[in-house]
mmCIF file of C-alpha atoms and ligand atoms in Angstrom:
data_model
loop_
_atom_site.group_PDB
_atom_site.id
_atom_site.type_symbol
_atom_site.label_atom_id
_atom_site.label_comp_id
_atom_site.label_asym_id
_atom_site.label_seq_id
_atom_site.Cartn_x
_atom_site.Cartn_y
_atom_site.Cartn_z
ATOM 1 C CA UNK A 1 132.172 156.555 139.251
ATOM 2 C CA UNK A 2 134.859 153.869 140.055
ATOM 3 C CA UNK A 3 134.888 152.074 137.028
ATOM 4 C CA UNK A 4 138.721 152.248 136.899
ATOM 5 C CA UNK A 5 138.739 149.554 139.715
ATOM 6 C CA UNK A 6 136.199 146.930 138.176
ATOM 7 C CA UNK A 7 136.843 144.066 136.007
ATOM 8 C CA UNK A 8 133.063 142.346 135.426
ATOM 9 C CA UNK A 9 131.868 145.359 133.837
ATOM 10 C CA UNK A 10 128.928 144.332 131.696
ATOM 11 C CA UNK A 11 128.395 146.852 129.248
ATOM 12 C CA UNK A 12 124.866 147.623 130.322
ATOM 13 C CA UNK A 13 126.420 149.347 133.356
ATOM 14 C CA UNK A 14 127.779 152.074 130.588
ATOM 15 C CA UNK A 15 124.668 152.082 128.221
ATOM 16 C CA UNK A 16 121.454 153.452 128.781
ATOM 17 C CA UNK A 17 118.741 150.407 128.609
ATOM 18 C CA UNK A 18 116.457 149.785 125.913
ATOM 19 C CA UNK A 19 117.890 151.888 123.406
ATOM 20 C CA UNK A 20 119.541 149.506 120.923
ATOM 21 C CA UNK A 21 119.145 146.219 119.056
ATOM 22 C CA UNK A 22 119.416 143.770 121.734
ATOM 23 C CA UNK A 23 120.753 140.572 119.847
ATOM 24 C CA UNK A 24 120.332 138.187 123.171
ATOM 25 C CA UNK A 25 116.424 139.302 122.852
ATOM 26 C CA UNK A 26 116.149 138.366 118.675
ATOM 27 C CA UNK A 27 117.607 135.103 119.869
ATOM 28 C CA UNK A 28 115.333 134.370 123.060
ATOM 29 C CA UNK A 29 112.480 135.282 120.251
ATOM 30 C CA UNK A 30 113.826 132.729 118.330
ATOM 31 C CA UNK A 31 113.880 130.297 121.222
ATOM 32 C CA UNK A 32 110.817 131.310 122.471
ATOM 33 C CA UNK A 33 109.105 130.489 118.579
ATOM 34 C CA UNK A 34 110.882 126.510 118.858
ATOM 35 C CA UNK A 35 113.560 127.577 116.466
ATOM 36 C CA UNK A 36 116.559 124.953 117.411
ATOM 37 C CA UNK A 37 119.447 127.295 117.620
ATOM 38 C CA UNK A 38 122.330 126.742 115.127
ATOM 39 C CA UNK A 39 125.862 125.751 115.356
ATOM 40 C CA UNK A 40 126.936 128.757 114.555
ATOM 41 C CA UNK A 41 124.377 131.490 115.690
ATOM 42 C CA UNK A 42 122.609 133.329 113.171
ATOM 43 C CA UNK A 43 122.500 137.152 113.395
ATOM 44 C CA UNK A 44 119.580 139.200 112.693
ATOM 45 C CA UNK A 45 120.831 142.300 110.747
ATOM 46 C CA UNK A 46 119.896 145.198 108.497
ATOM 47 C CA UNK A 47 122.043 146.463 105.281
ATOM 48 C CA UNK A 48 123.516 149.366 106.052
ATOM 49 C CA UNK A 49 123.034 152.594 103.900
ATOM 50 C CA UNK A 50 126.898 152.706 103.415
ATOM 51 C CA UNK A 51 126.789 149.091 102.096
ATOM 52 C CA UNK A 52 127.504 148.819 98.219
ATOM 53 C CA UNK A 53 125.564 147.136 95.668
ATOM 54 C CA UNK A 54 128.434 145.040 94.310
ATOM 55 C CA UNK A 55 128.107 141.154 93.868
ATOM 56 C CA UNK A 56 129.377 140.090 96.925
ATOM 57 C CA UNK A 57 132.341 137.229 96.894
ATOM 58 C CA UNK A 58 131.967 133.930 97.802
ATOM 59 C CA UNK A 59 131.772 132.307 101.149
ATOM 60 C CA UNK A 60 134.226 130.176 99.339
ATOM 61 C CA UNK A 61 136.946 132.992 98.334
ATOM 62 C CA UNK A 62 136.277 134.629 101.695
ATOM 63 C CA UNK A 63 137.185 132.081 104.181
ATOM 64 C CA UNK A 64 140.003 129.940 102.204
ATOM 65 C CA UNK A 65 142.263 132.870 101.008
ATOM 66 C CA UNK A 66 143.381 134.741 103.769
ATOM 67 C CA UNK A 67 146.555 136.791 105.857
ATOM 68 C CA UNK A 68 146.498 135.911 109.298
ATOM 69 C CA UNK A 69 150.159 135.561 110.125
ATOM 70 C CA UNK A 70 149.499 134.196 113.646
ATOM 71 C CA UNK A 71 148.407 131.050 111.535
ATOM 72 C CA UNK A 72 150.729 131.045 108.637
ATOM 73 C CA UNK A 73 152.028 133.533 105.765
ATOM 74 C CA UNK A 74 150.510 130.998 103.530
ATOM 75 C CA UNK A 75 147.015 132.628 102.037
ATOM 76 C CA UNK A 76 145.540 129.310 102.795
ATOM 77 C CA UNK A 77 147.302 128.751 106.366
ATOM 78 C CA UNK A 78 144.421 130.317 108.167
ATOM 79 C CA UNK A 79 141.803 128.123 106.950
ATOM 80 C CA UNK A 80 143.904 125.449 107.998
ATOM 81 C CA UNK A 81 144.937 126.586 111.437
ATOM 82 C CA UNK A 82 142.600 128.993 112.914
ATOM 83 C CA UNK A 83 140.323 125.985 114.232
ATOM 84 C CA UNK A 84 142.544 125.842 116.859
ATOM 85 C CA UNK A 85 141.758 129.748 118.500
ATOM 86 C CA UNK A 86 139.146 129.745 121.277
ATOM 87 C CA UNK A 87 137.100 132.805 120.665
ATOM 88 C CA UNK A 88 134.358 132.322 123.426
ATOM 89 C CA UNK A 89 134.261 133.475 126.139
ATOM 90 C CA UNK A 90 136.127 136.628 124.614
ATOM 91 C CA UNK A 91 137.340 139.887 126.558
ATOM 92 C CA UNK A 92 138.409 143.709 125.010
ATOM 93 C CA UNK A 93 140.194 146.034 127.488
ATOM 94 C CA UNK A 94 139.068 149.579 126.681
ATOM 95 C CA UNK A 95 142.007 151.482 128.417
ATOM 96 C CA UNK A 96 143.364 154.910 127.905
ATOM 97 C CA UNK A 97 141.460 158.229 127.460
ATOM 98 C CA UNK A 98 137.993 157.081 128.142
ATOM 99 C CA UNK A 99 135.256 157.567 130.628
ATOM 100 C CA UNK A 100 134.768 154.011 131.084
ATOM 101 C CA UNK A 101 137.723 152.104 130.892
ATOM 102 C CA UNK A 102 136.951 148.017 131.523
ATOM 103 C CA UNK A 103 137.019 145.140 130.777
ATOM 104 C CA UNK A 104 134.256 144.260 128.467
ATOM 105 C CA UNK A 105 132.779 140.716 127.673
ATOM 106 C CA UNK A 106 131.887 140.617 124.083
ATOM 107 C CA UNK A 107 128.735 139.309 124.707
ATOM 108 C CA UNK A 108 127.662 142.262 126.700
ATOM 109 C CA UNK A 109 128.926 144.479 124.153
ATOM 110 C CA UNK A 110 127.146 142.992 121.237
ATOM 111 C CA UNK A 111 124.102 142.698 123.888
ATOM 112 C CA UNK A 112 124.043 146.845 123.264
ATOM 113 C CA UNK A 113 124.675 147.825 119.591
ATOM 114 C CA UNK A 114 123.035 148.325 116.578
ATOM 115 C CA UNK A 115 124.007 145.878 114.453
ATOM 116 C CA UNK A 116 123.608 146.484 110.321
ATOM 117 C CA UNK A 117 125.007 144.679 107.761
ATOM 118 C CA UNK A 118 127.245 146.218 105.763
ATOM 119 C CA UNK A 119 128.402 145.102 102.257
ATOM 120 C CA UNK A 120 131.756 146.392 101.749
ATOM 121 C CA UNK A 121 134.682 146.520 99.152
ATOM 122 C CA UNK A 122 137.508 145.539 100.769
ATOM 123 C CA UNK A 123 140.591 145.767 98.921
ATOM 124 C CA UNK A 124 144.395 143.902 100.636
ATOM 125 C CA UNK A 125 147.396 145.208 100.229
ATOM 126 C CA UNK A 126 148.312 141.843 98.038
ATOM 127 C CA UNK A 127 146.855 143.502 95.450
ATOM 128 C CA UNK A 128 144.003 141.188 95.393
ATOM 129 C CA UNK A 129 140.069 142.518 95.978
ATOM 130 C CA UNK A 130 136.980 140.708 97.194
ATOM 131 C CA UNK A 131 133.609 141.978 98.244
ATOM 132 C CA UNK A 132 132.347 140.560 101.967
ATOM 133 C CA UNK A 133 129.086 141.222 103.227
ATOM 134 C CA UNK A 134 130.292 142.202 106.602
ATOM 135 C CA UNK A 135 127.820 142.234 110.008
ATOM 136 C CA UNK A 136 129.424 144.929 112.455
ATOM 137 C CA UNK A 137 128.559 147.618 113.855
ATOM 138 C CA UNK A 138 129.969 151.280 113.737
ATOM 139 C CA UNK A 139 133.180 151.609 115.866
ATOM 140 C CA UNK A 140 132.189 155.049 116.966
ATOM 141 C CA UNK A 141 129.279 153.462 118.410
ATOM 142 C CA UNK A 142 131.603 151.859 120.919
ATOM 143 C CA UNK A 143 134.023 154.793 121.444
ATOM 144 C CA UNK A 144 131.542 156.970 122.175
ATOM 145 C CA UNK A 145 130.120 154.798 125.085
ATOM 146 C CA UNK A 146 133.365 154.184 126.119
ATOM 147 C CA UNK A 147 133.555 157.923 126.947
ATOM 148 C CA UNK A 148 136.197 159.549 124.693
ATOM 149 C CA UNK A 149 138.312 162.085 126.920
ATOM 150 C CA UNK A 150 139.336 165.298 126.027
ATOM 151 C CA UNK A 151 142.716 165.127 124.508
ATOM 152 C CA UNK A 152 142.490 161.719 122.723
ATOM 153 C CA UNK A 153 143.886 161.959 119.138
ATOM 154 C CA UNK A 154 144.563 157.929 118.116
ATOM 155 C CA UNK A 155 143.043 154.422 118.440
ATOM 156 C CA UNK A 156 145.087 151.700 119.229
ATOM 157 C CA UNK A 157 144.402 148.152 118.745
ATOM 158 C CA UNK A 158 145.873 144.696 119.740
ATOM 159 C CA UNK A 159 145.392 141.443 118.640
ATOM 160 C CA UNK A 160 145.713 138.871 121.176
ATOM 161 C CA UNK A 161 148.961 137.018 122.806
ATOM 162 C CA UNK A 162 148.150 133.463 122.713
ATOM 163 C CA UNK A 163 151.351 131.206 121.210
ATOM 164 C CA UNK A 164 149.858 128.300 122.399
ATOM 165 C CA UNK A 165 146.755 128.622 119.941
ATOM 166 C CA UNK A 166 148.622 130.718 117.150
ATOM 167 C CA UNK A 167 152.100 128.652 115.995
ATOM 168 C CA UNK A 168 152.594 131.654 113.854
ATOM 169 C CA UNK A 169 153.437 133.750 116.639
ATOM 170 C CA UNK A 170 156.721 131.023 117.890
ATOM 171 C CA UNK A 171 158.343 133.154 114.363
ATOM 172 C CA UNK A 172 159.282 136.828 115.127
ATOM 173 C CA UNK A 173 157.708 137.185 111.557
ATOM 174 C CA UNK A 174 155.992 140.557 113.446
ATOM 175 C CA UNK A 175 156.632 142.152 116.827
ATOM 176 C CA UNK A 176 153.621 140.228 118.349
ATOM 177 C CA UNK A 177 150.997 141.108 119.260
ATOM 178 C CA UNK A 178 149.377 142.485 115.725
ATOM 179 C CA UNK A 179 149.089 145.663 116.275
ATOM 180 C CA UNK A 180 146.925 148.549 114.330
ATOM 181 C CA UNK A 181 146.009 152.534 114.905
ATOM 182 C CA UNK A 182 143.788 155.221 113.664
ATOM 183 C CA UNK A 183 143.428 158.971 113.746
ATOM 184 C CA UNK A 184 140.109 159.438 116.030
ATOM 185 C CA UNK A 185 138.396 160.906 113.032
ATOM 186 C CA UNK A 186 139.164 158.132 110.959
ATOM 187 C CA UNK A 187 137.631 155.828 113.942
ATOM 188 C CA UNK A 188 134.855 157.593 114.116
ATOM 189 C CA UNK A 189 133.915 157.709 110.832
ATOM 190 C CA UNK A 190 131.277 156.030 109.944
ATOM 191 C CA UNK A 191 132.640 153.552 107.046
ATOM 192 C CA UNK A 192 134.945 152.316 110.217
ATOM 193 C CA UNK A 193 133.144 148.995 111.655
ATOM 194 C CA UNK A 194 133.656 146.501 113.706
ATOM 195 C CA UNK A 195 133.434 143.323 112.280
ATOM 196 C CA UNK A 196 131.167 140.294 114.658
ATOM 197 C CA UNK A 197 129.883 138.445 111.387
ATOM 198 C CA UNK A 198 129.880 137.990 107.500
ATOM 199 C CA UNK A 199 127.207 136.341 105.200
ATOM 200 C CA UNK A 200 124.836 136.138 108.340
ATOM 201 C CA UNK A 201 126.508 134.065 111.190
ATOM 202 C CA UNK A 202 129.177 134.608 113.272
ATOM 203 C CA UNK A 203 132.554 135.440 111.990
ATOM 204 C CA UNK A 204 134.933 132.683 110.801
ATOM 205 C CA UNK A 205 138.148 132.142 112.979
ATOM 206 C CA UNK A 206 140.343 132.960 109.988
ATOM 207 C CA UNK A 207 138.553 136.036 109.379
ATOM 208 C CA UNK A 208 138.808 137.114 112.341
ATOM 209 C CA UNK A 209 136.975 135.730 115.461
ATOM 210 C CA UNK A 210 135.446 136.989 116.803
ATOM 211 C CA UNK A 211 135.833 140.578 116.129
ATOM 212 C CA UNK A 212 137.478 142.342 113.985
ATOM 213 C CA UNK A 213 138.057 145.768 112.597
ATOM 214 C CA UNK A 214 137.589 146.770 108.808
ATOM 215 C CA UNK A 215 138.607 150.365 107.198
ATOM 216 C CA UNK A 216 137.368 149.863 103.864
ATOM 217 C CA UNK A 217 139.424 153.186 102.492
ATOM 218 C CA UNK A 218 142.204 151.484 103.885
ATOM 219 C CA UNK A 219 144.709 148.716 102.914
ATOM 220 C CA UNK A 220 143.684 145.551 104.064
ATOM 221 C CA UNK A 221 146.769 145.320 107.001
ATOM 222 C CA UNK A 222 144.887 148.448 108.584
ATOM 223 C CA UNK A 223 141.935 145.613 109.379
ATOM 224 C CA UNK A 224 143.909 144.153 112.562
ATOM 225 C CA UNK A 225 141.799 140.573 112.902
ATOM 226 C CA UNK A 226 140.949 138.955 116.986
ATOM 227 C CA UNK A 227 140.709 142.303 118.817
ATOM 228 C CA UNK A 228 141.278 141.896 122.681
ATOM 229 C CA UNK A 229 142.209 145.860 123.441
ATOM 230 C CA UNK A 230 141.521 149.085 122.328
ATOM 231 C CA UNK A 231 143.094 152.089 123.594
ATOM 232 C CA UNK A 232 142.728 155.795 123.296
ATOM 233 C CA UNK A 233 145.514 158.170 123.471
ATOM 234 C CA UNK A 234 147.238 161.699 122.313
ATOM 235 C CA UNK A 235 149.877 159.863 120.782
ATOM 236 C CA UNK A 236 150.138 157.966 117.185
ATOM 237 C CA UNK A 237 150.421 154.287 118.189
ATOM 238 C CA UNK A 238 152.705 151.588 117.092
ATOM 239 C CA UNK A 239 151.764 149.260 113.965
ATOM 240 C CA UNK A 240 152.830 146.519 113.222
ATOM 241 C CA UNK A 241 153.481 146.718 109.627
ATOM 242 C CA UNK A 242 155.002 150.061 109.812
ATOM 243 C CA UNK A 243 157.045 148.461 112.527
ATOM 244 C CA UNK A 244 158.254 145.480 110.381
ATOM 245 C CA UNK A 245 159.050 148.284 107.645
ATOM 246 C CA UNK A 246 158.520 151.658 107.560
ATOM 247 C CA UNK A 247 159.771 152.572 104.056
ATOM 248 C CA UNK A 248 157.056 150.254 103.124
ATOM 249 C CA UNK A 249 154.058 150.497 105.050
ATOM 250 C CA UNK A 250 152.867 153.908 106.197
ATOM 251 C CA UNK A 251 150.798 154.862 109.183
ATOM 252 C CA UNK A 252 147.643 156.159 107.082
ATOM 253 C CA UNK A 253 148.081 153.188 104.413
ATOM 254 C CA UNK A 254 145.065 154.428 103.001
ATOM 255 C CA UNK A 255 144.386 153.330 99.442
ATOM 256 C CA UNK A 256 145.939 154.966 96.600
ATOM 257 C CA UNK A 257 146.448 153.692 93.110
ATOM 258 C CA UNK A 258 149.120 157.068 92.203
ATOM 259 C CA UNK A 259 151.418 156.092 95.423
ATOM 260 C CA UNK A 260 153.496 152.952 94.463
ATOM 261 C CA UNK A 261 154.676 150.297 97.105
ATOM 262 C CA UNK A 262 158.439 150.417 96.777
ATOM 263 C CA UNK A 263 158.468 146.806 94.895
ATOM 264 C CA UNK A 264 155.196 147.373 93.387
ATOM 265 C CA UNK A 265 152.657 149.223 91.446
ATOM 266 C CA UNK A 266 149.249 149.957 93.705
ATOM 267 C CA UNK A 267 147.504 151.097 90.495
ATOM 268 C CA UNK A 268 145.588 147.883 89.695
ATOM 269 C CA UNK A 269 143.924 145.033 91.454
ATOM 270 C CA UNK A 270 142.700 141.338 90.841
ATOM 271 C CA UNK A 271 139.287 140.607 92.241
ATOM 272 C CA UNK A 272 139.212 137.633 93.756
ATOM 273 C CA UNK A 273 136.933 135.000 92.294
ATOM 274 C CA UNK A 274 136.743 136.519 88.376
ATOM 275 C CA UNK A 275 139.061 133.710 87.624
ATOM 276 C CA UNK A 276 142.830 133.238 86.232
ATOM 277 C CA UNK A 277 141.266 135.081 83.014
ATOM 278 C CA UNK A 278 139.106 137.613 84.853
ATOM 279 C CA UNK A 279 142.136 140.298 84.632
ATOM 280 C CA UNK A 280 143.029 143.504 86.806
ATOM 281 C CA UNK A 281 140.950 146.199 87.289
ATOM 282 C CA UNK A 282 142.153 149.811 88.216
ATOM 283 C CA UNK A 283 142.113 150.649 92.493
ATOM 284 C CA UNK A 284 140.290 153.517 92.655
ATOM 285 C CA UNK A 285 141.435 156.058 95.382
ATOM 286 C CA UNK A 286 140.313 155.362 98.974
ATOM 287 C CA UNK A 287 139.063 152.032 97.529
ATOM 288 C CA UNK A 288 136.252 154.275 95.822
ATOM 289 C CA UNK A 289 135.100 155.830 99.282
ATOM 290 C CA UNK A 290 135.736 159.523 98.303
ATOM 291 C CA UNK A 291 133.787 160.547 101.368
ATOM 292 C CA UNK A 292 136.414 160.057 103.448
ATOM 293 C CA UNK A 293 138.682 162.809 101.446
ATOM 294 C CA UNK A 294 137.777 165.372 103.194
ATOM 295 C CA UNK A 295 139.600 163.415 105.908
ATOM 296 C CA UNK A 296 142.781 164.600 104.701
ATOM 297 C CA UNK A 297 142.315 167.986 103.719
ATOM 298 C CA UNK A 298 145.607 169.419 103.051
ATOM 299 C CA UNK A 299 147.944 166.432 104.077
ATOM 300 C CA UNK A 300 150.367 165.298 101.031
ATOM 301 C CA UNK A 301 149.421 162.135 100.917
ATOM 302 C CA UNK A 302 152.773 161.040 98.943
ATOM 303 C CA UNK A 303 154.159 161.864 102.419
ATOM 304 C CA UNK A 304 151.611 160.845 104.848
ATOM 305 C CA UNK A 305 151.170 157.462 103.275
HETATM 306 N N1 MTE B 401 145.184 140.862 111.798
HETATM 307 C C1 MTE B 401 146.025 140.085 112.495
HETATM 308 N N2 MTE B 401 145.894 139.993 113.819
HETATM 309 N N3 MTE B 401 147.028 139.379 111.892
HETATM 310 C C2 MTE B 401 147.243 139.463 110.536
HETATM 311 O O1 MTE B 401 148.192 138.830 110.023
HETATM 312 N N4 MTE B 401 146.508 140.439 108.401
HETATM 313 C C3 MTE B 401 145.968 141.662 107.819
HETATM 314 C C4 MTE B 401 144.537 141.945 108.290
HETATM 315 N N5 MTE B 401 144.425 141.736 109.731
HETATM 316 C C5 MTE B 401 146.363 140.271 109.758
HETATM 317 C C6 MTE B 401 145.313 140.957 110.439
HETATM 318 C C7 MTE B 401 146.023 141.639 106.362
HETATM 319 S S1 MTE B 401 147.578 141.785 105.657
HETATM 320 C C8 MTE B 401 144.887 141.547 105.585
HETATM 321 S S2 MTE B 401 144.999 141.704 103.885
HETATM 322 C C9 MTE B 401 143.570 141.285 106.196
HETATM 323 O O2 MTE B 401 143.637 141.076 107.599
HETATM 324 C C10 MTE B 401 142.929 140.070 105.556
HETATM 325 O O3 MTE B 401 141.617 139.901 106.010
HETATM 326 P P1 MTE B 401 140.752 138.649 105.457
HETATM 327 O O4 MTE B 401 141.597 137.427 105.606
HETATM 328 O O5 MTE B 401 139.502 138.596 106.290
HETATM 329 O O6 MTE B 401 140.458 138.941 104.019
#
C-alpha cells in the first residue's frame, strides 16, 4: 500500500476498527449526557496492572519542579515558560523501519489506543524521586501498528524544533533537538509508555505536552518530553545527553545505585515532597522494576551504562 507517499494519514487507516478504547467516543458520551466539557479535557482511564501502590506526589511537586531545558535549566523554568508551546494541533512522523510510515495527528492516534493509567515511580537523574500517576498508553502498542520491519534494532525519538516557542533552545546548552533512543526490546516492553496525561487530564506543557515518553527503569533524561518523531532503525541512535557527555551519560542509563555518576554517588535519592527533613532513601536497581533484568542478560552493566 502507498502509505510512503501520504501525509493525512489518520491512524484509523492503519488500525483495525472497533477494537480499542475510543477516547473521542467517552467524550461524545459525555457530550451526549450535557456534561460541559472542561478546559482541560478529562480522560477516562483504567490503572494499569503495572501501576504501583505508592502515594502518589503532588500535582504541586509534579508540575513546579521540573528539567525541560528548552525552557530553562532552572527546575522551576518550565513552569514558568512552557505556557508559551502550542501543543494542538500536534503531529509525530513515524519514519524508518516500519510498515506504515506517516504522519500521524495525535488525535487520531489517541482516537485508537488503550489508554490505562499507570502509577509509576519515576526516579531523575538529579537524584531527586517523585511518584506521578501517569495516563499513557503502552509504546509497543504504537510500534506494533506502525509495522515494525524486519531488521529494526533501536527507537529513536525527537523532541520538537521550535526556537520561537522554546528560548532555551537560542543556548547550544544541547545539540537541539532533544533527542532519546531505546533498544526495541526495551520499547516494547511493557513498563515503556507513552505519556498523554497525569492525575486525569491532559498533560501539563512542562511535563511534557502533549506526549511524552517515560522508562521508569530508566534515568529520568531517558523520558525525552514533546515527541514529534519516532524512528526505527538497525542502528543505536544519537542522544542527547550522551552527546553533551559521554563519560557521563551512557546509552542504557538505566538505574543503578552500585554505578556512580563520575561527580556523584547514584546510591541514594530524595523523594520529592517528604520535606527538607524527609531524608534520602536508597535507589533500588532499575528503580525497583527487576522485571526488566532479564533485559540485560549477560551485558556488564558497569560498561553498558
Ligand atoms: N525532554 C526534553 N525534550 N527536554 C529536556 O530537557 N529533560 C529530561 C526528561 N525529558 C528533558 C526531557 C530530564 S533530565 C528529566 S529528569 C525529565 O524529563 C523530567 O521530567 P518531569 O519534569 O516531568 O519530571
Amino acid at each position: 500500500m502507498g502509505y510512503r507517499f501520504r501525509t493525512d494519514l489518520k491512524w484509523s487507516d492503519v488500525t483495525p476498527k472497533g477494537v480499542f478504547l475510543n477516547r473521542r467516543q467517552l467524550m461524545a458520551g459525555a457530550a451526549a449526557f450535557g456534561l460541559a466539557r472542561p478546559a482541560m479535557a478529562k480522560i477516562a482511564a483504567q490503572p494499569s496492572a503495572y501501576s504501583t501502590d505508592e502515594v502518589p506526589n503532588t500535582l504541586e511537586d509534579i508540575t513546579s519542579y521540573n528539567n525541560y531545558y528548552e525552557f530553562g535549566t532552572g527546575k522551576e523554568d518550565p513552569a514558568a515558560n512552557a505556557g508559551s508551546l502550542t501543543v494542538k494541533p500536534w503531529t509525530v512522523k513515524i519514519d524508518g523501519m516500519v510498515d506504515n510510515p506517516g504522519d500521524y495527528g495525535l488525535e487520531d492516534i489517541l482516537a485508537n489506543v488503550t489508554l490505562e493509567e499507570r502509577i509509576y515511580r519515576f526516579r531523575c537523574v538529579e537524584a531527586w524521586s517523585m511518584v506521578v500517576p501517569w495516563i499513557g498508553f503502552q509504546l509497543s502498542d504504537l510500534l506494533a501498528r506502525a509495522g515494525i520491519r524486519a531488521g529494526a534494532k533501536y527507537v529513536a525519538f525527537e523532541t520538537l524544533m521550535r526556537p520561537e516557542e522554546m528560548p532555551g533552545q537560542a543556548y547550544p546548552i544541547l545539540d537541539w533537538p532533544y533527542r532519546e533512543g531505546l533498544r526495541l526490546d526495551e520499547a516494547m516492553h511493557p513498563l515503556t509508555i507513552l505519556a498523554t496525561g497525569l492525575y486525569g487530564e491532559e498533560l501539563p506543557n512542562q511535563n511534557g505536552a502533549p506526549i511524552r515518553l517515560v522508562v521508569p527503569w530508566k534515568y529520568g533524561f531517558k523520558s525525552i518530553k514533546s515527541i514529534v518523531r519516532i524512528t526505527l532503525t538497525d542502528k543505536q541512535p544519537p542522544t542527547s545527553w550522551n552527546m553533551q557527555n559521554p563519560r557521563e551519560y551512557g546509552f542504557y542509563s538505566n538505574v543503578n545505585p552500585e554505578v556512580d555518576h563520575p561527580r556523584w554517588s547514584q546510591a541514594s535519592e530524595r523523594p520529592l515532597g517528604a520535606g527538607i527533613f524527609g531524608g534520602r532513601v536508597p535507589t533500588r536497581k532499575f528503580n525497583g522494576y527487576d522485571e526488566v533484568a532479564g533485559l540485560y542478560a549477560g551485558q556488564d552493566l558497569a560498561v553498558d551504562f
